[in-house]
């Protein structure tokens, strides 16, 4: 147990408190993963069988890292026996063991977002609905939300409140689509991602013997990132932990940022209410960031009312002040970021991989990308098209799916005529309709195509029979050979490799290389050393197991196959940055109605989530943070004039460089041209500087919060930057009241009054 000496006092106490409910509140950079890892190692050292430990994470990457560390601490054999993985991967494993209880085959397919959306598109088309009203993505979100709320299709359709909401939204048939979608998934032997939680809830709730079995098995439950759990996840945990109550949750309410995915911050806020005997440990020492960054983040998050109190601190150096830059436009903002990176590269020999550029929305990346390209700065965008979402990869994976689960309708439609074999869309539609009328899958129909009496000619019938024969052959091979051998054979035998190889365009070469990359990944999969449990299986490196690994990959786990090993600046949305850290972090677009989002300012709960999002962004930085905002920005095709984000004013001014906003003026921009061709700038020593004035400290005729209600349409006002104007519209309530002002020089501009610094002229 000497490894426990590597922990600080609080970490060690938390790791050694093994029995009963435990909540570990872990501030940013406080070593929570280490505590979770050492706690598991300590349990094993104390004689707990690793088969009785369930450890749940949110990414496969986190699970792999923890397992690797546990292997080093207590031995690889113990680590392999742990039930450790993401919620979805662990519950998918349980569902495969118990699938027959729910009427599913154990080899059920797991639909990704694209598969799910394509099925919804088909249903909307079959029902002859307008896909501009019933947008597939919107319908998908609605179904996902229902499942995460544990609402079945039948309950959805019978709930008058839900139905009335749908009618009001002019989408009265959402419940019907949900019902058909569920039946089609079931018929295809498929579950979508939400089903992995939804069906597990059903399994544990309706089959008491199954619940008792897993309650007895999982005597110790540990949950990472507990603040990100949703209702379905918390419900499963509640059921599994009910018998022994040895549940340890680790998380930080200040980093709960996934409400849009269904995450419920109340799960962590109310944990002690559920388990009154909970022992709470607060990990408050930050090992990641400078004092400046830690104190700035603390100053922001203290403005949230709903939170579990903790006092994050660090013994690290004070560090540089946060640099805050005001730019005239998103173009200048991109140039500022590129120049700062270039300066640090040249003057401090900082590598590109030390930088991260974070933004609230993906649309912000364009101007920044252009600036980086002009400076020849390498970068990589996270959250783009995943390797496994590329067409050529999904085409080959569809063949793999048909080998494992031939009833998969989406896979069937994808490969019936790919590569082209002369079976047209009309024939495909006839098969789909006939199968639906018979209540069977399309594959089951073509298995008896001769008796189906479809209105097709003899030539087409022969081609369908050949396709059927091909799939049968692949299925036999999949049972006998490992994943790589099967994958290589299918890629060759179908003609996919040949077709892609013959296309010598850059796109064709890229697609061919992607297929080879997939096959290389399958080869690596087959060469992984087997655990004792796997050795007992018939085909432990089968295509089925490979496909399950692929289906359960998260965005964080997938590295772009085209990504070389050269260091690159990381660009991503703040949501994608969760769990990462970088020496230098740029947070762009700190403007009202962008960050915080315009959709969040009328609800305290939503605004507090936006503030937590900013807290997450700031605490990604180890050495220095840079904040920027633009006075003007093109959004939705229109020029918008912006006020700085309220979050800037929540940082102690002493922690901000100057503490001032540096205004990049056009005369400064013209002083210097970019070294790589395009126009750029360095901050002129003569750049204008002015202090940020918080609304409550405004002087002269500026409008205080208490005076907002006195404003009337028709009043003449003056803005320090936009000049004189007339109020032509007012909306919202104090303190989020907005005014639309018609300015003499720039036209209409909507302003958030508490930040506008308006003066009333008359």
XYZ file of C-alpha atoms in Angstrom:
762
model
C 0.000 0.000 0.000
C 3.053 2.263 -0.294
C 1.416 3.779 -3.373
C -0.984 5.655 -1.071
C 1.972 7.764 0.065
C 1.850 9.440 -3.356
C -1.470 11.079 -2.374
C -1.998 14.182 -0.284
C -3.852 13.812 3.024
C -7.384 14.389 1.725
C -6.808 12.238 -1.356
C -5.520 9.413 0.850
C -8.495 9.615 3.220
C -10.899 9.504 0.280
C -9.098 6.512 -1.253
C -9.148 4.544 2.009
C -12.798 5.213 2.928
C -14.105 2.129 1.148
C -17.466 1.300 2.707
C -20.739 3.194 2.464
C -21.678 6.117 0.207
C -18.812 8.531 -0.537
C -18.811 11.765 -2.532
C -15.473 13.183 -3.655
C -15.813 16.807 -4.746
C -12.849 17.351 -7.007
C -11.930 20.870 -8.065
C -10.330 21.422 -11.470
C -6.821 19.953 -11.673
C -7.048 18.381 -8.206
C -6.059 14.824 -9.167
C -9.470 13.144 -9.122
C -8.481 10.422 -11.599
C -5.524 9.493 -9.429
C -7.768 9.215 -6.344
C -10.272 7.027 -8.210
C -7.471 4.821 -9.537
C -5.764 4.441 -6.155
C -9.087 3.780 -4.456
C -9.702 0.826 -6.790
C -6.133 -0.448 -6.227
C -6.647 -0.114 -2.464
C -9.909 -2.108 -2.612
C -8.090 -4.923 -4.423
C -5.212 -4.772 -1.899
C -7.827 -5.153 0.851
C -9.012 -8.406 -0.706
C -11.998 -7.239 -2.747
C -12.391 -9.405 -5.854
C -11.974 -7.146 -8.915
C -14.965 -8.960 -10.494
C -17.055 -7.289 -7.763
C -15.909 -3.764 -8.649
C -17.814 -1.654 -11.174
C -16.043 1.511 -12.322
C -17.865 3.793 -14.749
C -16.321 6.565 -16.831
C -17.507 8.793 -19.671
C -14.787 7.932 -22.205
C -12.974 4.742 -23.162
C -9.767 6.786 -23.037
C -10.283 7.513 -19.331
C -11.049 3.834 -18.636
C -7.925 2.680 -20.490
C -5.698 5.146 -18.645
C -7.105 4.093 -15.274
C -6.782 0.394 -16.082
C -3.181 0.877 -17.173
C -2.327 2.656 -13.918
C -4.099 -0.003 -11.829
C -2.092 -2.676 -13.683
C 1.093 -0.951 -12.556
C -0.131 -0.755 -8.964
C -1.612 -4.220 -8.361
C -0.892 -6.290 -11.479
C -2.384 -6.720 -14.932
C -4.473 -9.788 -14.021
C -6.427 -7.863 -11.404
C -6.920 -4.872 -13.684
C -8.325 -7.009 -16.507
C -10.903 -8.583 -14.213
C -12.437 -5.197 -13.351
C -15.789 -4.208 -14.799
C -14.517 -0.858 -16.003
C -15.614 1.243 -18.954
C -18.101 3.824 -20.116
C -21.725 3.614 -19.010
C -22.681 2.559 -22.520
C -19.999 -0.105 -22.942
C -20.636 -1.738 -19.555
C -24.406 -1.776 -19.983
C -24.088 -3.019 -23.574
C -22.154 -5.972 -22.131
C -24.899 -6.669 -19.586
C -27.594 -6.347 -22.271
C -25.825 -8.898 -24.471
C -25.810 -11.376 -21.573
C -29.484 -10.746 -20.836
C -30.783 -9.835 -24.325
C -33.247 -12.732 -24.529
C -35.176 -11.273 -21.556
C -36.052 -8.272 -23.726
C -36.611 -10.252 -26.903
C -33.369 -9.123 -28.560
C -30.647 -11.320 -30.063
C -27.351 -11.237 -28.165
C -25.690 -10.006 -31.362
C -27.918 -6.917 -31.587
C -26.550 -4.005 -33.614
C -25.777 -0.687 -31.942
C -26.991 2.198 -34.120
C -24.858 5.316 -34.144
C -26.353 8.788 -34.632
C -26.234 8.499 -38.427
C -27.958 5.107 -38.481
C -30.650 6.412 -36.166
C -31.173 9.575 -38.200
C -31.361 7.648 -41.487
C -34.057 5.378 -40.073
C -36.026 8.416 -38.879
C -35.690 9.977 -42.354
C -37.129 6.799 -43.891
C -40.086 6.797 -41.495
C -40.848 10.489 -42.166
C -40.749 9.791 -45.894
C -42.981 6.703 -45.601
C -45.539 8.693 -43.599
C -45.429 11.371 -46.331
C -44.610 14.074 -43.765
C -42.869 17.350 -44.505
C -39.218 16.943 -43.458
C -38.987 20.729 -43.090
C -41.501 20.457 -40.236
C -40.451 17.044 -38.945
C -36.728 17.663 -39.216
C -34.952 14.316 -38.673
C -32.426 15.795 -36.251
C -35.182 17.423 -34.198
C -37.200 14.182 -34.113
C -34.063 12.303 -33.100
C -33.454 14.721 -30.219
C -37.063 14.399 -29.071
C -36.881 10.591 -29.019
C -33.507 10.721 -27.269
C -34.877 13.074 -24.628
C -37.863 10.773 -24.024
C -35.628 7.719 -23.581
C -33.281 9.547 -21.225
C -36.379 10.465 -19.228
C -37.363 6.752 -19.290
C -40.536 7.513 -21.266
C -41.548 4.676 -23.592
C -43.128 5.251 -27.000
C -46.475 4.088 -25.588
C -46.238 6.416 -22.569
C -45.221 9.257 -24.884
C -48.304 8.757 -27.044
C -50.658 8.436 -24.052
C -49.379 11.533 -22.212
C -51.759 14.420 -22.934
C -49.280 17.076 -21.766
C -46.600 15.797 -24.140
C -49.137 15.510 -26.946
C -50.377 19.060 -26.392
C -46.786 20.334 -26.447
C -46.258 18.590 -29.797
C -49.520 19.979 -31.182
C -48.502 23.471 -30.097
C -45.169 22.960 -31.874
C -47.152 21.853 -34.975
C -45.648 18.358 -34.768
C -48.560 16.203 -33.531
C -47.177 12.976 -35.044
C -43.907 12.864 -33.100
C -45.312 10.127 -30.855
C -46.319 8.054 -33.863
C -42.829 8.380 -35.373
C -41.304 7.356 -32.009
C -43.530 4.258 -31.922
C -42.666 3.198 -35.481
C -38.981 3.916 -34.842
C -38.991 1.608 -31.814
C -40.694 -1.199 -33.742
C -38.284 -0.884 -36.657
C -35.243 -0.950 -34.363
C -36.627 -4.027 -32.613
C -37.342 -5.746 -35.922
C -33.796 -4.985 -37.046
C -32.345 -6.366 -33.814
C -30.852 -2.934 -33.157
C -30.504 -0.591 -30.200
C -29.481 3.028 -30.460
C -27.124 4.663 -27.952
C -29.958 5.826 -25.718
C -31.371 2.295 -25.639
C -28.226 1.038 -23.907
C -29.355 3.019 -20.852
C -33.111 2.862 -21.438
C -33.221 -0.938 -21.925
C -30.897 -1.506 -18.950
C -33.386 0.393 -16.801
C -36.204 -1.824 -18.087
C -34.135 -4.959 -17.517
C -33.294 -4.106 -13.887
C -36.778 -2.820 -13.099
C -38.826 -5.655 -14.593
C -36.614 -8.671 -13.856
C -35.936 -8.866 -10.139
C -33.637 -11.883 -10.439
C -31.434 -9.968 -12.889
C -31.319 -6.973 -10.536
C -30.335 -9.189 -7.573
C -27.671 -10.874 -9.693
C -25.937 -7.598 -10.560
C -26.475 -6.066 -7.123
C -24.621 -9.044 -5.692
C -21.941 -8.840 -8.369
C -21.221 -5.116 -8.108
C -20.500 -4.765 -4.398
C -18.396 -1.654 -4.950
C -19.458 0.979 -7.482
C -17.305 3.941 -8.497
C -18.458 6.697 -10.858
C -16.237 9.297 -12.520
C -17.593 12.693 -13.677
C -20.789 12.139 -11.709
C -21.973 15.688 -12.450
C -22.458 14.623 -16.086
C -24.898 11.777 -15.384
C -28.472 11.977 -16.649
C -31.719 10.676 -15.174
C -31.430 7.234 -16.786
C -27.842 6.764 -15.559
C -28.595 7.886 -12.021
C -31.598 5.564 -11.912
C -29.473 2.551 -12.889
C -26.885 3.472 -10.248
C -29.608 3.827 -7.625
C -30.922 0.322 -8.375
C -27.507 -1.349 -8.521
C -26.254 0.297 -5.309
C -29.437 -0.284 -3.289
C -28.232 -3.524 -1.709
C -24.732 -2.662 -0.455
C -24.657 1.143 -0.812
C -20.900 1.046 -1.407
C -21.098 3.757 -4.033
C -18.385 6.343 -4.534
C -19.045 9.259 -6.891
C -16.351 11.665 -8.018
C -17.148 14.947 -9.700
C -17.274 18.712 -9.688
C -20.585 20.528 -9.884
C -18.671 23.569 -11.183
C -17.878 21.566 -14.331
C -21.405 20.351 -15.121
C -21.782 21.578 -18.716
C -23.794 18.934 -20.579
C -27.416 19.827 -19.808
C -28.085 19.894 -23.561
C -27.280 16.158 -23.580
C -29.565 15.500 -20.637
C -26.999 15.753 -17.826
C -28.673 16.717 -14.571
C -26.596 18.736 -12.107
C -29.117 17.855 -9.375
C -27.678 14.319 -9.324
C -24.538 15.604 -7.614
C -26.194 18.473 -5.720
C -28.762 16.099 -4.172
C -26.502 13.064 -3.644
C -26.405 13.561 0.141
C -30.197 13.737 0.240
C -30.351 10.315 -1.395
C -27.656 8.900 0.882
C -27.794 10.798 4.223
C -24.768 8.875 5.569
C -22.544 10.107 2.754
C -18.942 10.874 3.647
C -17.770 13.926 1.674
C -14.174 14.692 0.752
C -13.167 17.916 -0.969
C -10.122 17.879 -3.244
C -9.328 21.590 -3.290
C -5.641 21.745 -4.206
C -5.150 22.485 -7.890
C -1.938 20.964 -9.303
C -2.494 22.202 -12.856
C -2.688 25.977 -13.041
C -1.021 29.141 -11.778
C -2.435 31.143 -8.881
C -3.663 33.764 -11.353
C -5.758 31.270 -13.295
C -7.103 29.506 -10.193
C -8.091 32.792 -8.543
C -9.678 34.123 -11.720
C -11.758 30.951 -12.133
C -12.805 31.079 -8.468
C -13.888 34.697 -8.891
C -16.164 33.756 -11.762
C -17.774 30.598 -10.379
C -18.624 32.202 -7.013
C -21.408 34.087 -8.831
C -23.385 30.844 -9.210
C -25.986 30.293 -6.515
C -26.522 26.557 -7.053
C -23.256 24.935 -6.078
C -21.467 22.836 -3.493
C -19.032 25.100 -1.705
C -15.310 24.437 -1.984
C -12.212 26.625 -1.893
C -9.878 25.671 -4.720
C -6.273 26.814 -4.192
C -2.800 26.112 -5.524
C 0.770 26.276 -4.328
C 1.970 26.847 -7.905
C 3.607 30.098 -8.993
C 1.578 33.290 -9.373
C 2.076 33.191 -13.131
C 1.416 35.830 -15.782
C -1.682 38.000 -15.746
C -4.564 37.012 -17.993
C -4.311 38.879 -21.278
C -7.567 40.487 -22.373
C -7.836 41.872 -25.897
C -10.639 43.781 -27.544
C -10.629 43.551 -31.344
C -12.658 45.344 -33.984
C -13.809 42.175 -35.733
C -13.472 38.396 -35.798
C -10.753 38.815 -38.453
C -8.648 40.933 -36.093
C -9.378 38.458 -33.302
C -8.004 35.620 -35.437
C -4.941 37.715 -36.248
C -4.366 38.514 -32.585
C -4.440 34.823 -31.655
C -2.152 33.826 -34.530
C 0.360 36.565 -33.661
C 0.440 35.657 -29.972
C 1.128 32.020 -30.868
C 3.828 33.053 -33.336
C 5.485 35.325 -30.757
C 5.567 32.576 -28.130
C 6.887 30.091 -30.693
C 9.687 32.402 -31.794
C 10.587 34.067 -28.507
C 10.051 31.218 -26.052
C 10.388 28.228 -28.386
C 6.936 26.988 -27.401
C 5.693 24.078 -29.542
C 2.299 24.240 -31.319
C 0.935 21.401 -29.182
C 1.153 23.661 -26.109
C -1.684 25.853 -27.436
C -5.448 25.420 -27.406
C -7.980 27.778 -28.942
C -11.442 27.392 -27.427
C -14.707 28.865 -28.644
C -18.403 28.665 -27.805
C -19.602 27.623 -31.284
C -17.980 25.787 -34.206
C -18.797 28.686 -36.553
C -16.154 30.821 -34.808
C -13.314 28.656 -36.068
C -13.317 29.984 -39.657
C -11.662 33.385 -39.075
C -9.152 31.839 -36.655
C -8.271 29.074 -39.112
C -7.648 31.609 -41.866
C -5.314 33.606 -39.623
C -3.370 30.488 -38.594
C -2.999 29.409 -42.223
C -1.629 32.833 -43.194
C 1.034 32.431 -40.531
C 1.778 28.808 -41.516
C 0.787 27.617 -38.049
C -0.273 23.962 -38.010
C -3.562 23.231 -36.261
C -6.052 20.470 -35.716
C -9.796 20.888 -35.211
C -11.479 18.512 -32.786
C -15.085 17.520 -33.271
C -15.038 17.437 -37.063
C -16.136 14.439 -39.109
C -15.128 11.339 -37.173
C -13.061 8.718 -38.977
C -15.849 6.181 -38.482
C -18.446 8.543 -39.982
C -16.751 8.747 -43.393
C -18.827 7.242 -46.201
C -16.300 4.633 -47.322
C -15.801 3.446 -43.734
C -19.528 3.246 -43.041
C -20.036 1.306 -46.293
C -17.560 -1.401 -45.274
C -18.842 -1.422 -41.681
C -22.345 -2.036 -43.059
C -21.094 -5.308 -44.589
C -19.579 -6.216 -41.225
C -22.907 -5.490 -39.505
C -24.778 -7.761 -41.935
C -22.379 -10.596 -41.035
C -23.206 -10.249 -37.365
C -26.855 -9.203 -37.503
C -28.375 -9.701 -40.981
C -31.676 -8.173 -39.835
C -30.093 -4.708 -39.589
C -32.268 -2.730 -42.021
C -30.011 0.325 -42.244
C -26.968 -1.793 -43.075
C -29.035 -3.737 -45.640
C -30.119 -0.579 -47.458
C -26.572 0.753 -47.491
C -24.978 -2.254 -49.218
C -27.763 -3.821 -51.297
C -26.401 -2.044 -54.358
C -22.906 -1.085 -53.201
C -20.662 -1.617 -55.011
C -23.159 -1.351 -57.876
C -24.672 -4.738 -58.747
C -27.712 -3.645 -60.735
C -30.300 -3.604 -57.918
C -31.912 -0.188 -58.211
C -33.736 2.042 -55.736
C -37.114 0.918 -57.072
C -36.334 -2.714 -56.272
C -34.995 -1.743 -52.863
C -38.237 0.134 -52.102
C -40.309 -2.918 -53.128
C -38.303 -5.117 -50.753
C -38.616 -2.660 -47.846
C -42.384 -2.232 -48.312
C -43.011 -5.977 -48.704
C -40.923 -6.737 -45.606
C -42.827 -4.138 -43.574
C -46.167 -5.637 -44.684
C -44.993 -9.095 -43.615
C -43.590 -7.764 -40.320
C -40.121 -9.133 -41.079
C -36.735 -7.632 -41.901
C -35.658 -7.013 -45.525
C -33.007 -9.699 -45.164
C -35.579 -12.238 -43.991
C -37.595 -11.366 -47.075
C -34.732 -12.003 -49.508
C -34.006 -15.283 -47.732
C -37.369 -16.394 -49.171
C -37.341 -14.102 -52.219
C -38.560 -16.873 -54.528
C -41.831 -17.133 -52.572
C -42.258 -13.386 -52.043
C -43.881 -12.804 -55.451
C -42.309 -9.395 -55.824
C -42.958 -7.647 -59.158
C -39.334 -7.922 -60.343
C -37.815 -9.416 -63.485
C -35.685 -12.532 -63.652
C -32.409 -10.647 -64.057
C -32.992 -8.615 -60.900
C -34.077 -11.757 -59.018
C -30.781 -13.423 -59.928
C -28.788 -10.431 -58.657
C -30.668 -10.512 -55.324
C -29.950 -14.231 -55.024
C -26.242 -13.564 -55.667
C -26.254 -10.861 -52.989
C -27.919 -13.293 -50.559
C -25.286 -15.934 -51.334
C -22.480 -13.399 -50.776
C -23.788 -12.401 -47.335
C -24.219 -16.056 -46.321
C -20.592 -16.715 -47.196
C -19.405 -13.745 -45.174
C -21.488 -14.902 -42.177
C -19.832 -18.338 -42.192
C -16.389 -16.747 -42.410
C -17.166 -14.342 -39.542
C -17.821 -17.272 -37.203
C -14.574 -19.036 -38.076
C -11.948 -16.320 -38.611
C -10.713 -13.334 -36.644
C -11.822 -9.766 -37.353
C -8.880 -8.848 -39.581
C -9.134 -11.910 -41.820
C -12.868 -11.375 -42.284
C -12.448 -7.631 -42.884
C -9.698 -8.102 -45.444
C -11.718 -10.753 -47.291
C -14.909 -8.638 -47.405
C -13.056 -5.507 -48.564
C -11.553 -7.530 -51.454
C -14.440 -9.857 -52.326
C -17.027 -7.066 -52.557
C -14.820 -5.046 -54.888
C -14.682 -2.069 -52.499
C -10.882 -2.010 -52.446
C -10.678 -2.318 -56.216
C -13.232 0.441 -56.803
C -11.517 2.886 -54.471
C -8.030 2.016 -55.733
C -9.044 2.702 -59.337
C -10.111 6.249 -58.415
C -6.787 8.110 -58.602
C -8.233 11.510 -57.716
C -6.956 12.966 -54.397
C -10.351 12.173 -52.827
C -10.257 8.599 -54.156
C -6.723 8.038 -52.862
C -7.799 9.402 -49.487
C -10.802 7.045 -49.334
C -8.620 4.063 -50.249
C -6.112 5.012 -47.534
C -8.953 5.278 -45.014
C -10.045 1.700 -45.767
C -6.447 0.518 -45.338
C -6.307 2.414 -42.041
C -9.458 0.620 -40.874
C -7.957 -2.758 -41.792
C -4.766 -1.834 -39.940
C -6.869 -1.061 -36.875
C -8.512 -4.474 -37.187
C -5.068 -6.075 -37.376
C -4.029 -4.295 -34.181
C -7.254 -5.458 -32.513
C -6.517 -9.115 -33.311
C -2.990 -8.858 -31.890
C -3.996 -7.542 -28.445
C -2.997 -9.993 -25.712
C -5.957 -12.019 -24.443
C -7.191 -11.953 -20.853
C -8.074 -15.179 -19.060
C -11.777 -14.431 -19.537
C -11.265 -13.905 -23.274
C -9.248 -17.098 -23.683
C -12.334 -19.054 -22.617
C -14.368 -17.598 -25.507
C -14.712 -19.355 -28.870
C -13.472 -16.444 -30.973
C -12.154 -13.676 -28.679
C -10.933 -11.515 -31.544
C -14.059 -11.890 -33.638
C -15.587 -9.369 -35.994
C -18.542 -9.039 -33.597
C -16.300 -7.911 -30.737
C -14.422 -5.516 -32.998
C -17.708 -3.967 -34.123
C -18.825 -3.521 -30.527
C -15.593 -1.658 -29.789
C -16.207 0.620 -32.782
C -19.858 1.241 -31.907
C -18.982 2.377 -28.390
C -16.156 4.743 -29.262
C -16.664 8.306 -28.081
C -15.430 11.420 -29.904
C -12.480 11.678 -27.527
C -11.397 8.126 -28.391
C -11.257 8.615 -32.158
C -8.093 10.078 -33.659
C -8.235 11.210 -37.262
C -6.346 8.687 -39.369
C -4.985 11.505 -41.503
C -3.513 13.278 -38.496
C 0.264 13.111 -38.694
C 2.604 13.232 -35.727
C 3.626 16.855 -36.181
C 2.764 19.137 -33.252
C -0.377 21.175 -33.886
C -2.419 23.871 -32.181
C -5.644 22.343 -30.858
C -8.900 24.051 -31.824
C -12.228 22.994 -30.348
C -15.455 24.057 -28.710
C -15.274 24.395 -24.944
C -17.574 21.389 -24.545
C -14.984 19.287 -26.384
C -12.174 20.567 -24.147
C -13.571 19.041 -20.961
C -10.929 16.841 -19.325
C -8.035 18.305 -21.337
C -5.314 20.736 -20.321
C -2.809 22.918 -22.170
C -0.014 25.312 -21.141
C -1.537 28.204 -23.140
C -5.277 28.636 -23.712
C -7.070 31.211 -25.868
C -10.788 31.737 -25.187
C -12.292 33.572 -28.142
C -15.605 35.363 -28.647
C -16.269 36.571 -25.107
C -19.276 38.652 -26.097
C -22.788 38.993 -24.753
C -25.266 36.827 -26.686
C -22.411 34.635 -27.891
C -20.811 33.642 -24.585
C -23.043 33.598 -22.621
C -25.351 32.409 -25.366
C -28.352 34.571 -26.181
C -30.556 31.556 -25.380
C -29.285 31.396 -21.795
C -29.690 34.930 -20.473
C -33.356 34.706 -19.480
C -32.946 31.710 -17.156
C -30.731 31.591 -14.070
C -30.171 27.848 -14.471
C -29.070 28.287 -18.099
C -26.884 31.284 -17.290
C -25.202 29.368 -14.476
C -24.443 26.537 -16.893
C -22.834 29.064 -19.260
C -20.755 30.351 -16.342
C -19.663 26.796 -15.536
C -18.695 26.452 -19.198
C -16.463 29.537 -18.906
C -15.010 28.098 -15.685
C -14.141 24.892 -17.559
C -12.509 26.901 -20.363
C -10.407 28.968 -17.982
C -9.255 25.974 -15.932
C -7.900 24.176 -19.030
C -4.935 26.594 -18.879
C -1.786 25.617 -17.015
C 0.499 28.640 -17.519
C -1.447 31.442 -19.144
C -4.918 32.320 -20.435
C -5.807 34.797 -23.201
C -9.311 36.249 -23.518
C -10.582 38.054 -26.586
C -13.754 39.571 -27.944
C -14.750 41.432 -31.076
C -16.710 44.703 -31.250
C -18.300 43.532 -34.490
C -18.934 40.049 -35.811
C -20.804 38.654 -38.792
C -23.447 36.229 -37.524
C -26.211 34.709 -39.617
C -25.144 36.920 -42.536
C -25.506 40.198 -40.621
C -23.010 42.500 -38.973
C -23.583 42.559 -35.216
C -22.180 45.024 -32.693
C -21.155 43.400 -29.452
C -20.733 44.154 -25.793
C -18.078 42.304 -23.771
C -19.241 39.216 -21.887
C -20.384 39.704 -18.318
C -17.946 36.926 -17.359
C -15.020 39.275 -18.021
C -16.277 41.682 -15.349
C -16.493 38.801 -12.855
C -12.715 38.328 -12.915
C -10.730 40.365 -10.393
C -9.267 43.251 -12.491
C -5.936 42.810 -10.688
C -5.539 39.457 -12.444
C -5.984 40.962 -15.913
C -3.083 42.525 -17.753
C -3.054 46.364 -17.282
C -5.927 45.707 -15.960
C -7.341 47.066 -19.185
C -8.850 46.239 -22.514
C -6.423 46.792 -25.367
C -8.345 48.161 -28.332
C -6.833 47.166 -31.647
C -7.468 50.164 -33.900
C -7.245 50.234 -37.668
C -4.312 52.632 -37.620
C -2.419 50.039 -35.568
C -3.375 47.233 -37.918
C -1.934 49.048 -40.906
C 1.497 49.478 -39.334
C 2.647 45.982 -40.171
C 1.962 43.392 -42.865
C 1.951 39.669 -42.274
C 5.179 37.778 -42.950
C 3.232 35.089 -44.807
C 1.386 37.212 -47.341
C -1.959 38.260 -45.788
C -2.548 41.326 -43.662
C -2.030 41.043 -39.917
C -0.850 43.171 -37.031
C 0.996 43.466 -33.802
C -0.401 45.510 -30.976
C 0.871 49.037 -31.346
C 2.402 50.570 -28.216
C 0.043 53.473 -28.921
C -3.056 51.250 -28.901
C -5.819 52.895 -26.918
C -6.353 51.542 -23.402
C -9.306 52.047 -21.125
C -10.509 50.405 -17.952
C -13.549 48.170 -17.956
C -16.332 49.902 -16.052
C -18.660 47.531 -14.264
C -22.314 48.564 -14.671
C -22.853 49.158 -10.980
C -19.886 51.544 -10.894
C -20.916 53.580 -13.910
C -20.619 57.314 -13.415
C -22.291 60.399 -14.861
C -25.466 59.719 -16.754
C -24.892 55.958 -17.201
C -27.944 53.815 -16.493
C -27.907 51.845 -13.254
C -29.836 48.566 -12.925
C -32.426 50.302 -10.752
C -33.088 52.881 -13.486
C -33.628 50.469 -16.362
C -37.382 50.415 -15.852
C -37.508 54.205 -16.415
C -36.448 53.888 -20.042
C -39.116 54.510 -22.665
C -39.360 54.138 -26.424
C -38.541 57.494 -28.054
C -35.898 58.546 -25.510
C -32.668 60.025 -26.897
C -29.520 58.308 -25.583
C -25.765 58.373 -26.135
C -23.378 55.421 -26.320
C -19.637 55.918 -25.798
C -18.793 54.094 -29.047
C -21.902 54.230 -31.244
C -22.751 57.844 -30.539
C -26.266 59.345 -30.338
C -29.436 57.397 -31.003
C -33.105 56.899 -30.203
C -34.659 53.969 -28.330
C -37.038 52.263 -30.759
C -37.756 49.085 -28.786
C -37.539 47.562 -25.298
C -37.900 43.936 -24.210
C -37.180 41.619 -21.283
C -37.158 42.146 -17.544
C -34.541 43.646 -15.228
C -31.691 42.731 -14.947
C -31.689 41.281 -18.478
C -33.641 44.100 -20.114
C -32.640 44.928 -23.702
C -33.067 48.051 -25.774
C -33.061 48.422 -29.540
C -31.465 51.757 -30.411
C -31.436 53.473 -33.827
C -28.012 55.167 -33.929
C -27.333 58.047 -36.313
C -24.191 56.546 -37.813
C -24.611 52.774 -37.690
C -28.326 52.069 -37.681
C -30.159 49.692 -35.318
C -28.329 47.917 -32.538
C -29.753 45.753 -29.742
C -28.021 46.291 -26.378
C -28.148 44.512 -23.039
C -28.731 47.504 -20.773
C -26.679 46.394 -17.800
C -23.608 46.448 -20.031
C -24.548 49.213 -22.473
C -23.296 52.255 -20.477
C -25.927 54.463 -22.108
C -26.459 58.080 -21.139
C -29.965 59.563 -21.307
C -29.906 62.792 -23.307
C -33.629 63.560 -22.954
